[in-house]
PDB file of C-alpha atoms in Angstrom:
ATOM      1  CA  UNK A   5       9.453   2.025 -27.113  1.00 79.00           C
ATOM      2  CA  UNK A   6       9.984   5.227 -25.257  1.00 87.00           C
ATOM      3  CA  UNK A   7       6.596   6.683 -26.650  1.00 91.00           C
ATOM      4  CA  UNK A   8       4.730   3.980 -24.631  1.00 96.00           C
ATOM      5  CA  UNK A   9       6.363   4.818 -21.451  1.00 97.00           C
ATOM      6  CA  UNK A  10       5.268   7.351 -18.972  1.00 97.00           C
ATOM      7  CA  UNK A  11       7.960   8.305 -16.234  1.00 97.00           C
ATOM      8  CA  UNK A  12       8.165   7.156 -12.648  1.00 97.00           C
ATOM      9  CA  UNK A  13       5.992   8.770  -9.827  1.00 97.00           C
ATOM     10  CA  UNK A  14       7.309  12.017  -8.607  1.00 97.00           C
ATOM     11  CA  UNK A  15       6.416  10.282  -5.357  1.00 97.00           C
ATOM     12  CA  UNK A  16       8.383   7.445  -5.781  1.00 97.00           C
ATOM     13  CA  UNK A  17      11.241   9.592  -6.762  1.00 97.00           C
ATOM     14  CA  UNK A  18      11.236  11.693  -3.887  1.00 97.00           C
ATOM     15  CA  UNK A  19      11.030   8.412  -1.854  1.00 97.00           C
ATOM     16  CA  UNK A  20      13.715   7.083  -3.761  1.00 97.00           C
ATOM     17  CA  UNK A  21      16.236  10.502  -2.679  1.00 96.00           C
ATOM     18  CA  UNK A  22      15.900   9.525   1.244  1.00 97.00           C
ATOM     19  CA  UNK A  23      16.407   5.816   1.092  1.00 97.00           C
ATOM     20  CA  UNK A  24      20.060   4.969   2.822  1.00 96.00           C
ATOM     21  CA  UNK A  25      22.699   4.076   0.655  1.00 94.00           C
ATOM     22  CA  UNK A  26      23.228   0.784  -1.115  1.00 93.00           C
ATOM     23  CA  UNK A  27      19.781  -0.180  -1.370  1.00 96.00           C
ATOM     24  CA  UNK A  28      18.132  -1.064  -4.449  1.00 96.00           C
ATOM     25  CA  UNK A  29      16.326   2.600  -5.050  1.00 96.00           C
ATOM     26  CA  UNK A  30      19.792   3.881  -4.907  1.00 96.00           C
ATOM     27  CA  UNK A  31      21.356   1.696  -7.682  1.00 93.00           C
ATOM     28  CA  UNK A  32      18.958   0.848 -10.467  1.00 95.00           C
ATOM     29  CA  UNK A  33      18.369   3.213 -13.440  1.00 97.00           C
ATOM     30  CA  UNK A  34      14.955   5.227 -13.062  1.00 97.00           C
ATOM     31  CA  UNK A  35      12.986   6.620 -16.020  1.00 97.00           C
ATOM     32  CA  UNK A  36      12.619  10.079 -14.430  1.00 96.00           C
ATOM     33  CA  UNK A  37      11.920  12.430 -17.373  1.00 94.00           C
ATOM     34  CA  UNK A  38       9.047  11.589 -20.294  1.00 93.00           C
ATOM     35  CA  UNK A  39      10.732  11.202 -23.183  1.00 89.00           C
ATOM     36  CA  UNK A  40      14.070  10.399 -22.137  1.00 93.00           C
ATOM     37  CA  UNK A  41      14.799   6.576 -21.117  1.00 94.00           C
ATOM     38  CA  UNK A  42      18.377   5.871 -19.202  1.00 94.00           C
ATOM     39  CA  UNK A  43      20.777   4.397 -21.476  1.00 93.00           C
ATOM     40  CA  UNK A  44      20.304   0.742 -21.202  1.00 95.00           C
ATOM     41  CA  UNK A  45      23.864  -0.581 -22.751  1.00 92.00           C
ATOM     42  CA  UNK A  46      24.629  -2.569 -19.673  1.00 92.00           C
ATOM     43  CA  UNK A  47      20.769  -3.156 -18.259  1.00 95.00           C
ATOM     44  CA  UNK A  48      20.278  -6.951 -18.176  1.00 94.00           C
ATOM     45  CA  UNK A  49      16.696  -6.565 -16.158  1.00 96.00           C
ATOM     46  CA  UNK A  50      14.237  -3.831 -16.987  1.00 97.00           C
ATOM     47  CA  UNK A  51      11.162  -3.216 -14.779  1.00 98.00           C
ATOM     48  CA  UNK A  52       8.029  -1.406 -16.191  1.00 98.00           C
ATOM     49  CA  UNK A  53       4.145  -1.266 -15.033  1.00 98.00           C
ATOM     50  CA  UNK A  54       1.286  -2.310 -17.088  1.00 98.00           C
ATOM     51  CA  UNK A  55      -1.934  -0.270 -15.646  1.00 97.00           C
ATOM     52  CA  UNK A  56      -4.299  -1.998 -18.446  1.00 97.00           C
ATOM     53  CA  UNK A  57      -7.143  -3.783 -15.984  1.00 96.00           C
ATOM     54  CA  UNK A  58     -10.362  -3.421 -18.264  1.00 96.00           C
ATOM     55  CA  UNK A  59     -10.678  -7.084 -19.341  1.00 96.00           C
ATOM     56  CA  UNK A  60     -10.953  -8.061 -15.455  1.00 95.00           C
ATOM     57  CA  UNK A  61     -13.958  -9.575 -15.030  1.00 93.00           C
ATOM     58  CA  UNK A  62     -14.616  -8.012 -11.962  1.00 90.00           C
ATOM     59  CA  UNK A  63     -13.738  -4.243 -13.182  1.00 91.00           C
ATOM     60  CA  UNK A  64     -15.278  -1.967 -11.238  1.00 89.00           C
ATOM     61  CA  UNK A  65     -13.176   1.034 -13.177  1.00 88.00           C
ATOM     62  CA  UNK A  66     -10.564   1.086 -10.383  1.00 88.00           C
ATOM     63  CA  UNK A  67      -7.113   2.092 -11.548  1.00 92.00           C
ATOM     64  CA  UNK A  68      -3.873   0.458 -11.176  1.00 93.00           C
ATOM     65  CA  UNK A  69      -1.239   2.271  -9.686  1.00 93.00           C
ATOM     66  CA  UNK A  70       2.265   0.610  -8.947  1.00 96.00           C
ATOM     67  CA  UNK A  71       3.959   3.239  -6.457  1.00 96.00           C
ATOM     68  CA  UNK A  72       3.842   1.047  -2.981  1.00 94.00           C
ATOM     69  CA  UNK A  73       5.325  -1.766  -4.766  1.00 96.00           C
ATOM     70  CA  UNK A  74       7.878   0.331  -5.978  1.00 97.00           C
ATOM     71  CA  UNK A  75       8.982   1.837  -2.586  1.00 97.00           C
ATOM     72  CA  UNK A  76       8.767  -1.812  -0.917  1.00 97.00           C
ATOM     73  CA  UNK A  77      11.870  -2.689  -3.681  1.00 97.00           C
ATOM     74  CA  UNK A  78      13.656  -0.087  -3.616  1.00 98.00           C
ATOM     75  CA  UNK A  79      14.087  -0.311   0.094  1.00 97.00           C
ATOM     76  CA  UNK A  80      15.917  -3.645   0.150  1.00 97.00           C
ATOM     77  CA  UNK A  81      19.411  -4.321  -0.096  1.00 95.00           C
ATOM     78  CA  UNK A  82      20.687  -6.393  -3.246  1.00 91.00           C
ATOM     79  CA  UNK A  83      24.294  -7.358  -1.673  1.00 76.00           C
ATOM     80  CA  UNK A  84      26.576  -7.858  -4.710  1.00 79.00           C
ATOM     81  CA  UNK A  85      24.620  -8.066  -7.679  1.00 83.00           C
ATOM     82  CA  UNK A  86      26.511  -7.684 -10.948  1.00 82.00           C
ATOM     83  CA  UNK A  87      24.163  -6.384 -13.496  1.00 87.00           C
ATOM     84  CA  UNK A  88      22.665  -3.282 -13.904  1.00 92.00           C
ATOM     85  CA  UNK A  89      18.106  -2.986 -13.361  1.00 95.00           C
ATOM     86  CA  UNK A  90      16.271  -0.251 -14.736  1.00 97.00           C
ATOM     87  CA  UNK A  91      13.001   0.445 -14.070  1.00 98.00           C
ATOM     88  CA  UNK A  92      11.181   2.525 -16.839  1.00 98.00           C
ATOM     89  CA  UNK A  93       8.224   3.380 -15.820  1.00 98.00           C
ATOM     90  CA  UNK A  94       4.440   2.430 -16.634  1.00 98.00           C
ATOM     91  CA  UNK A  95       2.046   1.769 -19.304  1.00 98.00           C
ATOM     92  CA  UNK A  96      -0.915   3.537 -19.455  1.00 97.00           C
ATOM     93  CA  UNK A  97      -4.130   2.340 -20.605  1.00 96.00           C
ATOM     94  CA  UNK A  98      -4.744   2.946 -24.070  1.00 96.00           C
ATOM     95  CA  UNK A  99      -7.363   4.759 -26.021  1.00 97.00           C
ATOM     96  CA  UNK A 100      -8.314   1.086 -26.563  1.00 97.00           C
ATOM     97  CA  UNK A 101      -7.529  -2.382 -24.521  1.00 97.00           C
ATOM     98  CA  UNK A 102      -5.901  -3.631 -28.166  1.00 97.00           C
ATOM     99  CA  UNK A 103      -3.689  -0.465 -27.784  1.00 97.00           C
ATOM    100  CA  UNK A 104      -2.332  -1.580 -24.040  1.00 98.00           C
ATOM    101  CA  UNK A 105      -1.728  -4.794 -25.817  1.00 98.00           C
ATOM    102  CA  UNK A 106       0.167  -3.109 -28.545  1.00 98.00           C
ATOM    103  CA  UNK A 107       2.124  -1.072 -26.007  1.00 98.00           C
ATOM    104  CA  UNK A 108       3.441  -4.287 -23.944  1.00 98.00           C
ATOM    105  CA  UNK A 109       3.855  -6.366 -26.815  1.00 98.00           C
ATOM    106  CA  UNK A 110       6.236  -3.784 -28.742  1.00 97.00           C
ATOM    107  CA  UNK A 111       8.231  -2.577 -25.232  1.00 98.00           C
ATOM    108  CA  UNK A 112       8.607  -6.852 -24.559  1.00 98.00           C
ATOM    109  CA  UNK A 113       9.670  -7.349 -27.845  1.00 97.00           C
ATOM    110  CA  UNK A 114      12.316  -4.122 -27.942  1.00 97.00           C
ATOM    111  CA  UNK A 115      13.455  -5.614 -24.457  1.00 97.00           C
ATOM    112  CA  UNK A 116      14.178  -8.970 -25.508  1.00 97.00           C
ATOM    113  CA  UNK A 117      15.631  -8.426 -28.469  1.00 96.00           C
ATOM    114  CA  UNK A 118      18.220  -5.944 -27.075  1.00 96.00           C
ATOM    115  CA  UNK A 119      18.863  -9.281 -24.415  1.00 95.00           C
ATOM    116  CA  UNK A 120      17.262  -7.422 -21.402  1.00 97.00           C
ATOM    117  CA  UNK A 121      14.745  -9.094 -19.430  1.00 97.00           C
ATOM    118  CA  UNK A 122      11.299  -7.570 -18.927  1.00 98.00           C
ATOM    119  CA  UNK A 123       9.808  -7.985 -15.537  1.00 98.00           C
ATOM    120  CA  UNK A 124       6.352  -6.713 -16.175  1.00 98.00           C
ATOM    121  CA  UNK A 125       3.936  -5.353 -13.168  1.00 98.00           C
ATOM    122  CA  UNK A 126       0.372  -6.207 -14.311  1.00 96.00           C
ATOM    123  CA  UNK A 127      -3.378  -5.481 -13.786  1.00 95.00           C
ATOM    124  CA  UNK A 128      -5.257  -8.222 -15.095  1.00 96.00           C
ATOM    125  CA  UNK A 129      -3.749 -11.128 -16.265  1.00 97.00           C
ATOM    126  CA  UNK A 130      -4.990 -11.173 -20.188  1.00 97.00           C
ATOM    127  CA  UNK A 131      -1.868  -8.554 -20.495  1.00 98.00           C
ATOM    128  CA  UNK A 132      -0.060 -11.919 -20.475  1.00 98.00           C
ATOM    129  CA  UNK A 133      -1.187 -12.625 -24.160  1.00 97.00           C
ATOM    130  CA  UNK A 134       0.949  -9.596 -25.155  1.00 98.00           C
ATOM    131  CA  UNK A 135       3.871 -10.524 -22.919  1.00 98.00           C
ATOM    132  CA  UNK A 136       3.497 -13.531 -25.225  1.00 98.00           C
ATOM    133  CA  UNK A 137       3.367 -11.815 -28.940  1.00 97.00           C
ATOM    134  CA  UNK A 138       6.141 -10.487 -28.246  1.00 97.00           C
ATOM    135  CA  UNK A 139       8.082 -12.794 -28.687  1.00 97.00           C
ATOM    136  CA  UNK A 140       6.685 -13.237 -32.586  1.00 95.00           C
ATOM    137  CA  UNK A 141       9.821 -12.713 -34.664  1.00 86.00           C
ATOM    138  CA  UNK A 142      12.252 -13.375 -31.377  1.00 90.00           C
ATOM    139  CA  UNK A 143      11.969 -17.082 -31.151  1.00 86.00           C
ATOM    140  CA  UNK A 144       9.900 -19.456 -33.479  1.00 82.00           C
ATOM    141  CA  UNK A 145       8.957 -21.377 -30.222  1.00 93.00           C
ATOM    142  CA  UNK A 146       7.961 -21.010 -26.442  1.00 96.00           C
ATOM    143  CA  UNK A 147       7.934 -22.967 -23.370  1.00 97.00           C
ATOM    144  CA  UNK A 148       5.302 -20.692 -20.819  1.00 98.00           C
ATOM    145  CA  UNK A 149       4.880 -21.625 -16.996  1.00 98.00           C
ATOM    146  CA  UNK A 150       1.822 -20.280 -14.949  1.00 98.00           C
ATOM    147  CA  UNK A 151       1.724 -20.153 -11.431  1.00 98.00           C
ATOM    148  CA  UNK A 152      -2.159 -19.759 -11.340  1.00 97.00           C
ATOM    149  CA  UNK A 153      -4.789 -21.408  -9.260  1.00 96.00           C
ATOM    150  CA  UNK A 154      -6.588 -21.532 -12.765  1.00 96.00           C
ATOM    151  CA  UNK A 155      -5.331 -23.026 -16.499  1.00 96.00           C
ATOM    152  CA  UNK A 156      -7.352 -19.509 -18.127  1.00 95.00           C
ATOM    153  CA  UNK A 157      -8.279 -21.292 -21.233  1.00 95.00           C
ATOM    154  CA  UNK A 158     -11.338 -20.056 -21.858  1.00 91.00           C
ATOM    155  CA  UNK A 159     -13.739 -19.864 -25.055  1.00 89.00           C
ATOM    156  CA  UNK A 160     -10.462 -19.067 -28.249  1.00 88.00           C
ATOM    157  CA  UNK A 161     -13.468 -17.734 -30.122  1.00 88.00           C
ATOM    158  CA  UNK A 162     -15.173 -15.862 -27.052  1.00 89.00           C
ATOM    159  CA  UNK A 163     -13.361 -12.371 -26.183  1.00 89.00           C
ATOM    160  CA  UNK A 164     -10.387 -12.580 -24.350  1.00 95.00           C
ATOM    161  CA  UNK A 165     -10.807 -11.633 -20.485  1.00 96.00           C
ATOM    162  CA  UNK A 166      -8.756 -11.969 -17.354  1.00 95.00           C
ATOM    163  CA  UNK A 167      -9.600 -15.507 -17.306  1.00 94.00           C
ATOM    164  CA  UNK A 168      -9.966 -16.608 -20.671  1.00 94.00           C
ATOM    165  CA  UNK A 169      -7.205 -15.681 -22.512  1.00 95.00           C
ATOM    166  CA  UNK A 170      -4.897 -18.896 -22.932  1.00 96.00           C
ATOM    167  CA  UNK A 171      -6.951 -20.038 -25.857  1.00 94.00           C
ATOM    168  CA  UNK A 172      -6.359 -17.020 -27.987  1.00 95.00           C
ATOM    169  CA  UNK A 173      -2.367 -18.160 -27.407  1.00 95.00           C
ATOM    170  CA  UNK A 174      -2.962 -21.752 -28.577  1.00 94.00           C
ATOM    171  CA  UNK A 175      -4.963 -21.089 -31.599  1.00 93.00           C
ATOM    172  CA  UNK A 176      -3.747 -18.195 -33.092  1.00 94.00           C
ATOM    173  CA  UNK A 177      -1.192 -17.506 -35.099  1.00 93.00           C
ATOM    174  CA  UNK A 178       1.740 -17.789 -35.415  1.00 94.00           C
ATOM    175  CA  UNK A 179       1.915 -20.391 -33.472  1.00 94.00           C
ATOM    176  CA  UNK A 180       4.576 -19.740 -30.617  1.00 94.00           C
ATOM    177  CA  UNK A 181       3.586 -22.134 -27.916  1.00 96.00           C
ATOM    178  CA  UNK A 182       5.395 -24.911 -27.336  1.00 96.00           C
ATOM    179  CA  UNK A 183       4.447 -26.243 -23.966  1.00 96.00           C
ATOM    180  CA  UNK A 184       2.153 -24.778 -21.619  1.00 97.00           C
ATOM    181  CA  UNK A 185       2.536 -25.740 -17.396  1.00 97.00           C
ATOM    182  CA  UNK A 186       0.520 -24.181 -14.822  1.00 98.00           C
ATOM    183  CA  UNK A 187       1.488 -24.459 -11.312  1.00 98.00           C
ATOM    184  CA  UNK A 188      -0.543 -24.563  -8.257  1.00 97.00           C
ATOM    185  CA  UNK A 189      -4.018 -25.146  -9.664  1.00 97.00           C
ATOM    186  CA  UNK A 190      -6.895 -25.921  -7.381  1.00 96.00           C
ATOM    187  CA  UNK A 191      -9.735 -28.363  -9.219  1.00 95.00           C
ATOM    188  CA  UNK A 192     -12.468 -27.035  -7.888  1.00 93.00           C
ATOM    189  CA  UNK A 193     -11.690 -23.325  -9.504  1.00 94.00           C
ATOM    190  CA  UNK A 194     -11.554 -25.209 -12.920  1.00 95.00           C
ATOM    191  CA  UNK A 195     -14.427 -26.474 -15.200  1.00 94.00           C
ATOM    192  CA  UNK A 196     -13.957 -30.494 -15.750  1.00 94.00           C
ATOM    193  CA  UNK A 197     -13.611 -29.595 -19.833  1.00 93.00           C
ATOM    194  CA  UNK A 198     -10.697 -27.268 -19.393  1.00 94.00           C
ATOM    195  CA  UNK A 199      -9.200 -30.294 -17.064  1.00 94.00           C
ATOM    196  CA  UNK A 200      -9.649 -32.455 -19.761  1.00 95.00           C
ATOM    197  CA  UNK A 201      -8.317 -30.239 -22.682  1.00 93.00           C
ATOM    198  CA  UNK A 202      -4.638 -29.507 -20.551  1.00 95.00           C
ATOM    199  CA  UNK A 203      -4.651 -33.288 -20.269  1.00 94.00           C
ATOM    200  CA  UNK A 204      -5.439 -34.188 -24.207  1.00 94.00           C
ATOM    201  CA  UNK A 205      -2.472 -31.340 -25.383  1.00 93.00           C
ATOM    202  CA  UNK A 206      -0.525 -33.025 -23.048  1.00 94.00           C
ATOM    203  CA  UNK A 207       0.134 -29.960 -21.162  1.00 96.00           C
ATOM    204  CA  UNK A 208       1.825 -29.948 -17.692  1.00 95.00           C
ATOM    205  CA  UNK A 209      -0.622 -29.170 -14.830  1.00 96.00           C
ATOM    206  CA  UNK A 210       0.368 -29.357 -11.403  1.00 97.00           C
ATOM    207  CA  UNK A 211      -2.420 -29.306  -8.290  1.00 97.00           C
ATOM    208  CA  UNK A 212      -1.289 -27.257  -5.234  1.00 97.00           C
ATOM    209  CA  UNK A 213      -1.091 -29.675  -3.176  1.00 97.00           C
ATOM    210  CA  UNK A 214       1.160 -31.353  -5.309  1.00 97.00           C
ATOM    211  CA  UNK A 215       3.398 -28.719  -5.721  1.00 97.00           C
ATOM    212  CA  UNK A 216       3.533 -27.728  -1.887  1.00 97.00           C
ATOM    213  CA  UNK A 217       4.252 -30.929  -0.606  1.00 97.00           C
ATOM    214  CA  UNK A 218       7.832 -30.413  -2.098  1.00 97.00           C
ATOM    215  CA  UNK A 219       8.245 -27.348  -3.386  1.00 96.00           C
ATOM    216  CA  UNK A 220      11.713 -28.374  -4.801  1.00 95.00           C
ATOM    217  CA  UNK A 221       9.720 -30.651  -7.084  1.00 95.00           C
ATOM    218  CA  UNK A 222       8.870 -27.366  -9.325  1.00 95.00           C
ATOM    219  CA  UNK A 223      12.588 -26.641 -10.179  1.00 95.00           C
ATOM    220  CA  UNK A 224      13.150 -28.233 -13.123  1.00 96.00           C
ATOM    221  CA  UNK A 225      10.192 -27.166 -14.761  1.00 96.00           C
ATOM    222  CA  UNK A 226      11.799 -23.948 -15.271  1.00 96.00           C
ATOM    223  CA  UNK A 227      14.952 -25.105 -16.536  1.00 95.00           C
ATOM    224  CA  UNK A 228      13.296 -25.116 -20.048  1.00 94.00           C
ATOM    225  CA  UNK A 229      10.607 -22.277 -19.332  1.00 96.00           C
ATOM    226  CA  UNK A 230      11.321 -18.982 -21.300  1.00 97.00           C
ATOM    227  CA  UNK A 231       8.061 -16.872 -19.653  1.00 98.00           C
ATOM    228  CA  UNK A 232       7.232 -17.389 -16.504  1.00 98.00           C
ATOM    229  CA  UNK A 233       3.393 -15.572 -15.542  1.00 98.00           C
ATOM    230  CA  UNK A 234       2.199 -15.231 -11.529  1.00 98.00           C
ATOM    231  CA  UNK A 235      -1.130 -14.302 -11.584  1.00 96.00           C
ATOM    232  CA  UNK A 236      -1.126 -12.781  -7.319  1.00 94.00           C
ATOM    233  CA  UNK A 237      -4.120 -14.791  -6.636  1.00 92.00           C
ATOM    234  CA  UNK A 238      -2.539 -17.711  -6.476  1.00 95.00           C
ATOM    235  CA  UNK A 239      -1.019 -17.113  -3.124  1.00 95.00           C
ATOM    236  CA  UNK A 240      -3.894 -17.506   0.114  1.00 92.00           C
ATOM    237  CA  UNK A 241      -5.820 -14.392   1.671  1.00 87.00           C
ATOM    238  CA  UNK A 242      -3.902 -14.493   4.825  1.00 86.00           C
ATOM    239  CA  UNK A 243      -0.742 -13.408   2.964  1.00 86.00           C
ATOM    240  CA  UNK A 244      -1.911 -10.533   1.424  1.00 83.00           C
ATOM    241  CA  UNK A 245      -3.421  -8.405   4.243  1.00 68.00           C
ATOM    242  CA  UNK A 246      -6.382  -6.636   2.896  1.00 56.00           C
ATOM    243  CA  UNK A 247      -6.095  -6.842  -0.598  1.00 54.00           C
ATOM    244  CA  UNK A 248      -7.605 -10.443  -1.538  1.00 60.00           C
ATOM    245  CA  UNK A 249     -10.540 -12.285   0.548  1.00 66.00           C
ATOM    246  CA  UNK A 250     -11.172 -14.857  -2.086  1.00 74.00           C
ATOM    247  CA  UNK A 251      -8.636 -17.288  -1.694  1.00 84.00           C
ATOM    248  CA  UNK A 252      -8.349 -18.859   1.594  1.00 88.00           C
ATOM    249  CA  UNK A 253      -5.533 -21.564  -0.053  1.00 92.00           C
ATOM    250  CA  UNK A 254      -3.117 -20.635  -1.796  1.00 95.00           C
ATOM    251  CA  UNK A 255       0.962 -20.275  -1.734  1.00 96.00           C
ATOM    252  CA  UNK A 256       2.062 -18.582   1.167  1.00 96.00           C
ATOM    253  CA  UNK A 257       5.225 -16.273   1.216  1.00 95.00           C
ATOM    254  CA  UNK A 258       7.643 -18.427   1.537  1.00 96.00           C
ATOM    255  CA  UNK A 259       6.426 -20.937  -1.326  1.00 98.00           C
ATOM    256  CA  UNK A 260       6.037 -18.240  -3.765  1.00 97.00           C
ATOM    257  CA  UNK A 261       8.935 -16.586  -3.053  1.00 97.00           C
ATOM    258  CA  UNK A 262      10.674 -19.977  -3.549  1.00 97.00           C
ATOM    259  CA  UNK A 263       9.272 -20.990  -6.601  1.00 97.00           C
ATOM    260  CA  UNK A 264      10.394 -16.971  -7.806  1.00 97.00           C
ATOM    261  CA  UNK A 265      13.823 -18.045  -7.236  1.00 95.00           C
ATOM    262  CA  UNK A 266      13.499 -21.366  -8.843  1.00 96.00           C
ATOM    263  CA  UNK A 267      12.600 -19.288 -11.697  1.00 96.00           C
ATOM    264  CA  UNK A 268      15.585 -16.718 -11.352  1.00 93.00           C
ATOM    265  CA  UNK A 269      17.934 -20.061 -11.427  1.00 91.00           C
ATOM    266  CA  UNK A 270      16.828 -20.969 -15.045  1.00 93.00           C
ATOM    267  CA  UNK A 271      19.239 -19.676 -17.221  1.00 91.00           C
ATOM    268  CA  UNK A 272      16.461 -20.069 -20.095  1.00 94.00           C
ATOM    269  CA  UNK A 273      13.684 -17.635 -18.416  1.00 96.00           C
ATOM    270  CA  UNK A 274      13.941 -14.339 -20.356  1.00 97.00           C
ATOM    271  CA  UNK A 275      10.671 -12.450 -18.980  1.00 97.00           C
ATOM    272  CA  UNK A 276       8.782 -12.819 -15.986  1.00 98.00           C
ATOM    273  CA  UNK A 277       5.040 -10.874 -15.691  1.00 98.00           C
ATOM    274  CA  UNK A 278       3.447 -10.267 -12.190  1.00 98.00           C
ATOM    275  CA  UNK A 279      -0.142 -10.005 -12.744  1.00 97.00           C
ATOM    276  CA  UNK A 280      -3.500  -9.303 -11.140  1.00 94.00           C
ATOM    277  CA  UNK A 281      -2.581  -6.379  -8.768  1.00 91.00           C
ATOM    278  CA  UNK A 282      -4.986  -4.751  -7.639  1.00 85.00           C
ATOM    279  CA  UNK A 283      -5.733  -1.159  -5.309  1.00 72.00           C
ATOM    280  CA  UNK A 284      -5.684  -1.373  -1.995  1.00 74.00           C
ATOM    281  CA  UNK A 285      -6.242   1.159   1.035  1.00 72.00           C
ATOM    282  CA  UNK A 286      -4.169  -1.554   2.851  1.00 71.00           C
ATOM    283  CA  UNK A 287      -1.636  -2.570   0.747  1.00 75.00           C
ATOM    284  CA  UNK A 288       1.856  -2.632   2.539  1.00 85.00           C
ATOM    285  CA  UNK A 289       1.750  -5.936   2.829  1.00 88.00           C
ATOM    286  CA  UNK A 290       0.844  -6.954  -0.596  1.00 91.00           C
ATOM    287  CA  UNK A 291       3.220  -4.567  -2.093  1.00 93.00           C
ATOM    288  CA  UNK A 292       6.385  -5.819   0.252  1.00 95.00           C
ATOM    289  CA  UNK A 293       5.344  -9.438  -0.464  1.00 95.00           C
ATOM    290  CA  UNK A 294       5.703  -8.716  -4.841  1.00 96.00           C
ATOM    291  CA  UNK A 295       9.042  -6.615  -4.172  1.00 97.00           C
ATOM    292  CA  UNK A 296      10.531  -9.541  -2.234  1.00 97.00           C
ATOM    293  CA  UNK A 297       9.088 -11.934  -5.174  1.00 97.00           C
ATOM    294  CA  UNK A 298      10.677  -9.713  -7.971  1.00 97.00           C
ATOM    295  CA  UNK A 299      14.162  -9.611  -5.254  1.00 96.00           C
ATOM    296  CA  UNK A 300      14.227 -13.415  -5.669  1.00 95.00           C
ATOM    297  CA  UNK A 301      13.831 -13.731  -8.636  1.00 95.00           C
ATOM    298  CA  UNK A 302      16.939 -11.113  -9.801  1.00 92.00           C
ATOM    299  CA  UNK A 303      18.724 -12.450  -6.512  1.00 78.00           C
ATOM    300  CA  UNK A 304      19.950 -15.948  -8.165  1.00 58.00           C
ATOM    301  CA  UNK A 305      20.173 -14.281 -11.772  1.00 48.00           C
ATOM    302  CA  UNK A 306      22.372 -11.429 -10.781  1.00 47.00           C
ATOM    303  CA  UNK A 307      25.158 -12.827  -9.863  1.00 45.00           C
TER     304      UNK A 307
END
């Protein structure tokens, strides 16, 4: 996998040399030099980027950079975790979008089967169906949880965007998916027929305002999830400073950092994609609010 992996920023790295001691920057394994991963014997969590955004339906041939979010986690403290991260670096877009698909499936799939657990930064959230082929050959079948404001079905036969990309997972083969729950969806962000579909495959679907009322509710739906998907649009504008004015309901911090831990508690869950981050000139808060979503999640799976 180490030919699909491009190093760390130098800036990150040189952030990385002045944090204080015993913060996360200082612990984890970095993937400093191309070519040469750290030796991931003891790594039981393994964080890489995914810059592949092309499929967005709103690409406006940004790029996708990860380095903020970086700097945000490496800043905070763990306490006493017991297993070793690594962070390898990024993805870059391929000559092709089919070849950024390649790329994640084959690093996901070296990942799992060496019992390490991807946590995958995204651009647009079709990388997901990778995150998901991976796991051909690993496990003949899937549970996959969605924290989404939409189910992403889309047309199976149309091509597969940012928002239509679930349908190319149910129909094609082999056939990996077992049960499909999306949490957080808001109706009106939905078309009725896509409704009606989760509801005739008897898939789990969970409104918002459902799942906010008690977030605790959510819990044991992870208990048998093995990839867990955020798309970052599922959380409200006023969380995420400058970087998302579409969403005026959604999660806020708190919420989504709770359901990220409820995640981290499953023993089952073994990779968890972030997905649909996008460039910012204001992005501190953004980028603090993923690093403390990734912290909970390894926070109650560390130990």
């Amino acid at each position: 996998m180490i030919e699909f992996l491009t190093p760390v920023s130098k800036p990150v790295i040189a952030h990385r040399e002045v944090l204080p001691a015993g913060t996360i920057g200082k612990q984890l394994l970095v993937h400093t030099i191309k070519g040469e991963l750290p030796d991931l014997e003891d790594v039981k969590f393994a964080i890489f980027g995914c810059k592949e955004n092309r499929r967005d339906i709103d690409y406006m041939g940004l790029d996708v950079q990860f380095d903020t979010v970086r700097m945000a986690l490496y800043g905070l403290y763990p306490g006493n975790w017991k297993h070793t991260i690594a962070d390898l670096g990024d993805i870059e877009k391929g000559a092709s979008v089919e070849d950024s698909y390649f790329a994640v499936k084959a690093v996901t799939a070296s990942l799992l089967k060496k019992n390490i657990i991807p946590i995958i930064l995204g651009g647009s959230q079709d990388a997901l169906y990778a995150q998901y082929r991976a796991y051909d050959g690993v496990c003949s079948m899937i549970n996959m949880v969605n924290i989404d404001t939409r189910f992403d079905l889309g047309d199976a036969e149309a091509a597969i965007t940012n928002k239509s990309y679930v349908g190319k997972i149910i129909v094609d083969k082999p056939y990996n998916l077992f049960n499909y729950s999306v949490l957080g969806y808001q109706s009106f962000f939905n078309p009725p027929q896509e409704i009606a579909l989760m509801e005739a495959l008897y898939f789990d679907a969970r409104r918002l305002g459902v799942v906010t009322a008690d977030i605790k509710d959510v819990e044991p739906i992870f208990r048998n999830a093995d990839l867990v998907s955020m798309d970052i649009s599922s959380i409200k504008s006023a969380e995420l400073g400058s970087y998302n004015k579409e969403n005026p309901n959604g999660f806020d911090g708190r919420e989504i950092c709770a359901i990220s831990r409820y995640a981290g508690i499953s023993n089952k869950v073994t990779s968890f994609g972030i997905y649909e981050y996008k460039p910012s000139k204001d992005d501190e808060a953004t980028s603090m609010l993923i690093a403390q979503i990734i912290f909970l999640f390894l926070r109650k799976v560390a130990y």
